[in-house]
Coordinates of C-alpha atoms in Angstrom, one line a residue:
Chain K
D1 CA -8.5 -4.6 -13.3
Q2 CA -8.5 -1.7 -11.0
Q3 CA -11.1 -2.4 -8.3
V4 CA -10.2 0.7 -6.2
K5 CA -9.9 3.9 -8.1
Q6 CA -8.7 7.4 -7.2
N7 CA -9.5 9.5 -10.2
S8 CA -7.8 12.7 -9.1
P9 CA -4.0 12.3 -9.3
S10 CA -3.4 15.6 -7.5
L11 CA -5.2 18.2 -5.4
S12 CA -4.0 21.6 -4.2
V13 CA -5.6 23.3 -1.2
Q14 CA -4.9 26.4 0.8
E15 CA -3.9 26.0 4.4
G16 CA -6.8 26.1 6.7
R17 CA -9.3 25.0 4.1
I18 CA -10.9 21.6 3.7
S19 CA -9.2 18.9 1.6
I20 CA -11.6 16.3 0.1
L21 CA -10.0 13.2 -1.4
N22 CA -12.2 10.7 -3.3
C23 CA -12.2 7.0 -3.9
D24 CA -14.4 4.7 -5.8
Y25 CA -14.6 0.9 -5.8
T26 CA -16.3 -1.7 -8.0
N27 CA -16.6 -4.8 -5.8
S28 CA -19.8 -4.7 -3.7
M29 CA -18.2 -7.4 -1.5
F30 CA -15.7 -5.0 -0.1
D31 CA -16.6 -4.2 3.5
Y32 CA -13.6 -2.5 5.1
F33 CA -11.7 0.4 3.8
L34 CA -8.5 2.2 4.9
W35 CA -6.7 5.4 4.0
Y36 CA -2.9 5.6 4.0
K37 CA -0.6 8.6 3.8
K38 CA 2.8 8.4 2.1
Y39 CA 5.6 10.8 2.2
P40 CA 8.4 10.6 -0.4
A41 CA 11.0 7.9 0.3
E42 CA 8.9 6.5 3.1
G43 CA 6.5 3.6 3.3
P44 CA 2.7 4.3 3.6
T45 CA 1.4 4.8 7.1
F46 CA -2.1 4.0 8.2
L47 CA -4.4 7.0 8.7
I48 CA -8.0 6.0 9.3
S49 CA -10.4 3.2 8.4
I50 CA -14.1 2.6 8.1
S51 CA -16.3 -0.5 8.2
S52 CA -19.2 -0.9 5.9
I53 CA -21.6 -1.0 8.9
K54 CA -20.8 2.7 9.4
D55 CA -21.1 5.6 7.0
K56 CA -18.7 7.9 8.9
N57 CA -15.6 7.7 11.0
E58 CA -13.8 10.6 12.5
D59 CA -10.4 11.0 14.1
G60 CA -9.3 14.5 14.9
R61 CA -9.0 16.5 11.7
F62 CA -9.6 13.4 9.5
T63 CA -13.1 12.1 8.7
V64 CA -13.9 9.3 6.2
F65 CA -17.3 9.0 4.7
L66 CA -18.6 5.8 3.0
N67 CA -21.5 5.7 0.6
K68 CA -22.1 2.0 -0.1
S69 CA -24.9 2.5 -2.6
A70 CA -22.5 4.7 -4.7
K71 CA -19.5 2.5 -3.9
H72 CA -17.7 5.7 -3.0
L73 CA -15.7 6.9 0.0
S74 CA -14.0 10.2 0.7
L75 CA -11.5 11.5 3.2
H76 CA -12.0 15.0 4.6
I77 CA -9.1 16.9 6.2
V78 CA -10.2 20.0 8.1
P79 CA -8.4 22.3 8.6
S80 CA -5.7 21.3 6.1
Q81 CA -2.1 21.9 7.2
P82 CA 1.1 22.1 5.1
G83 CA 2.3 19.0 6.9
D84 CA -0.6 17.1 5.3
S85 CA 1.1 17.4 1.9
A86 CA 1.6 13.8 0.9
V87 CA 0.2 11.1 -1.4
Y88 CA -3.0 9.6 0.0
F89 CA -4.0 6.0 -0.9
C90 CA -7.4 4.5 -0.3
A91 CA -7.5 0.7 0.1
A92 CA -10.1 -2.0 0.5
D93 CA -9.4 -5.0 2.7
F94 CA -10.9 -8.2 1.2
N95 CA -8.7 -11.2 1.4
K96 CA -5.9 -8.9 0.5
F97 CA -5.4 -5.1 0.3
Y98 CA -6.5 -3.4 -2.9
F99 CA -5.0 0.0 -3.3
G100 CA -6.0 3.0 -5.4
S101 CA -3.4 4.8 -7.5
G102 CA -3.1 7.7 -5.0
T103 CA -3.9 11.4 -4.8
K104 CA -1.0 13.8 -4.3
L105 CA -2.2 16.5 -1.9
N106 CA -0.4 19.8 -1.8
V107 CA -1.4 22.2 1.0
K108 CA -0.2 25.7 0.3
P109 CA 0.8 27.9 3.2
Chain D
N1 CA 8.2 -3.3 19.1
A2 CA 10.1 -2.8 15.8
G3 CA 8.0 -2.1 12.7
V4 CA 8.3 -3.8 9.4
M5 CA 11.9 -3.9 8.4
Q6 CA 13.0 -4.0 4.8
N7 CA 16.5 -4.3 3.5
P8 CA 18.4 -3.1 1.7
R9 CA 16.8 0.4 1.5
H10 CA 18.6 0.9 -1.8
L11 CA 19.8 -1.7 -4.3
V12 CA 21.6 -1.2 -7.5
R13 CA 21.9 -4.1 -10.0
R14 CA 23.2 -4.4 -13.5
R15 CA 20.9 -5.9 -16.1
G16 CA 20.9 -9.6 -15.9
Q17 CA 21.8 -9.8 -12.2
E18 CA 19.6 -11.1 -9.5
A19 CA 17.9 -8.9 -6.9
R20 CA 16.9 -10.2 -3.4
L21 CA 14.7 -8.0 -1.3
R22 CA 14.1 -8.9 2.3
C23 CA 11.2 -8.1 4.6
S24 CA 10.9 -8.9 8.3
P25 CA 7.3 -8.5 9.4
M26 CA 6.3 -7.0 12.7
K27 CA 6.4 -9.4 15.7
G28 CA 3.4 -11.6 15.8
H29 CA 2.4 -10.9 12.2
S30 CA 2.0 -13.9 10.0
H31 CA 0.6 -12.2 6.8
V32 CA 3.0 -10.5 4.4
Y33 CA 2.2 -8.6 1.3
W34 CA 4.5 -7.2 -1.4
Y35 CA 3.7 -4.2 -3.5
R36 CA 5.5 -2.4 -6.2
Q37 CA 5.4 1.3 -7.0
L38 CA 6.6 2.4 -10.4
P39 CA 7.6 6.1 -10.8
E40 CA 4.5 8.3 -10.8
E41 CA 2.2 5.3 -10.2
G42 CA 0.3 3.8 -7.3
L43 CA 0.9 0.7 -5.3
K44 CA 0.5 -2.5 -7.3
F45 CA -0.2 -5.7 -5.5
M46 CA 2.3 -8.4 -6.2
V47 CA 1.9 -11.3 -3.8
Y48 CA 0.4 -12.3 -0.5
L49 CA 2.0 -14.9 1.7
Q50 CA 1.5 -16.5 5.0
K51 CA 4.2 -18.6 6.7
E52 CA 5.4 -21.2 4.2
N53 CA 2.5 -20.6 1.9
I54 CA 1.7 -18.4 -1.1
I55 CA -1.9 -17.3 -0.8
D56 CA -2.3 -15.0 -3.8
E57 CA 0.4 -14.3 -6.4
S58 CA -1.9 -12.9 -9.0
G59 CA 0.1 -9.7 -9.2
M60 CA 3.5 -11.4 -9.8
P61 CA 4.9 -11.3 -13.3
K62 CA 4.9 -14.9 -14.7
E63 CA 8.7 -15.0 -15.2
R64 CA 11.7 -14.0 -13.2
F65 CA 9.8 -13.1 -10.0
S66 CA 9.4 -15.3 -7.0
A67 CA 8.6 -14.9 -3.3
E68 CA 8.8 -16.9 -0.2
F69 CA 8.0 -16.6 3.5
P70 CA 9.8 -19.4 5.3
K71 CA 9.0 -20.8 8.7
E72 CA 12.0 -19.0 10.1
G73 CA 13.5 -15.8 8.8
P74 CA 12.3 -12.9 6.6
S75 CA 10.2 -13.0 3.5
I76 CA 12.2 -12.7 0.3
L77 CA 11.2 -11.3 -3.0
R78 CA 13.6 -12.5 -5.7
I79 CA 13.9 -11.0 -9.1
Q80 CA 16.1 -13.0 -11.5
Q81 CA 17.8 -11.5 -14.6
V82 CA 16.7 -8.0 -13.8
V83 CA 15.8 -5.5 -16.6
R84 CA 15.5 -1.7 -16.5
G85 CA 11.7 -2.0 -16.2
D86 CA 12.1 -3.6 -12.8
S87 CA 13.4 -0.3 -11.4
A88 CA 10.8 0.7 -8.8
A89 CA 10.2 0.9 -5.1
Y90 CA 9.2 -2.4 -3.6
F91 CA 7.1 -2.2 -0.4
C92 CA 6.4 -5.0 2.1
A93 CA 3.5 -4.9 4.5
S94 CA 2.5 -7.2 7.3
S95 CA -0.7 -7.8 9.3
P96 CA -1.6 -10.1 12.1
R97 CA -4.7 -11.4 10.5
L98 CA -7.3 -10.6 7.9
G99 CA -10.6 -9.0 8.4
E100 CA -12.2 -6.0 9.9
G101 CA -10.1 -3.9 12.2
T102 CA -6.9 -5.1 10.7
E103 CA -4.5 -2.7 9.0
A104 CA -1.4 -3.5 7.1
F105 CA 1.8 -1.9 8.4
F106 CA 4.4 -1.0 5.7
G107 CA 8.1 -1.0 5.7
Q108 CA 10.2 1.8 4.3
G109 CA 10.6 0.1 1.0
T110 CA 13.5 -1.0 -1.1
R111 CA 14.4 1.1 -4.1
L112 CA 15.7 -1.0 -6.8
T113 CA 17.7 0.6 -9.6
V114 CA 18.7 -1.4 -12.6
V115 CA 21.5 0.1 -14.6

């Protein structure tokens, strides 16, 4: 039972443009969400988080948006850089961490 | 302040052997999680432990897999009688507590190959 879903397995974006990665969840009790970035052969690293009391959190080039009514969150990367090419996981923290299946982002120079 | 340490980084086992994966959480962290990533798939939750207690093992296969987090020493994920389908990357994460504002820190993973 996948409670956190990332329906796009891959995304390709030109350098300098915006990358938008999407995530949906099913459990309305979830109230804290995180994004992780993972390079090949490495463990995931924390990127940015958002609490359900907010609808937006920004950190440099990374912004996470939360739409509670739609049970949807998105990660925006502006401008995208080749070094951003990685797999991005969204996760919900509720007694344990529920992860989506990941979206592989490729930023083309 | 060392991060989450997993060893070995790579482990090769023959079918039927046992695999032991170790995870030392970050200093001060008492919550440990194990995740498995199969090729071309996402992170699948396996088990959540606190010191000396298994809190949630809903993601653990019913047979051959076990996990512990003793009072002293690292957390151990043990796979008995490994089969080819156990080949995957196993990641351990730790956190100091649950709740808002807490993120899990991951280790580099152990890549298990069953031949």
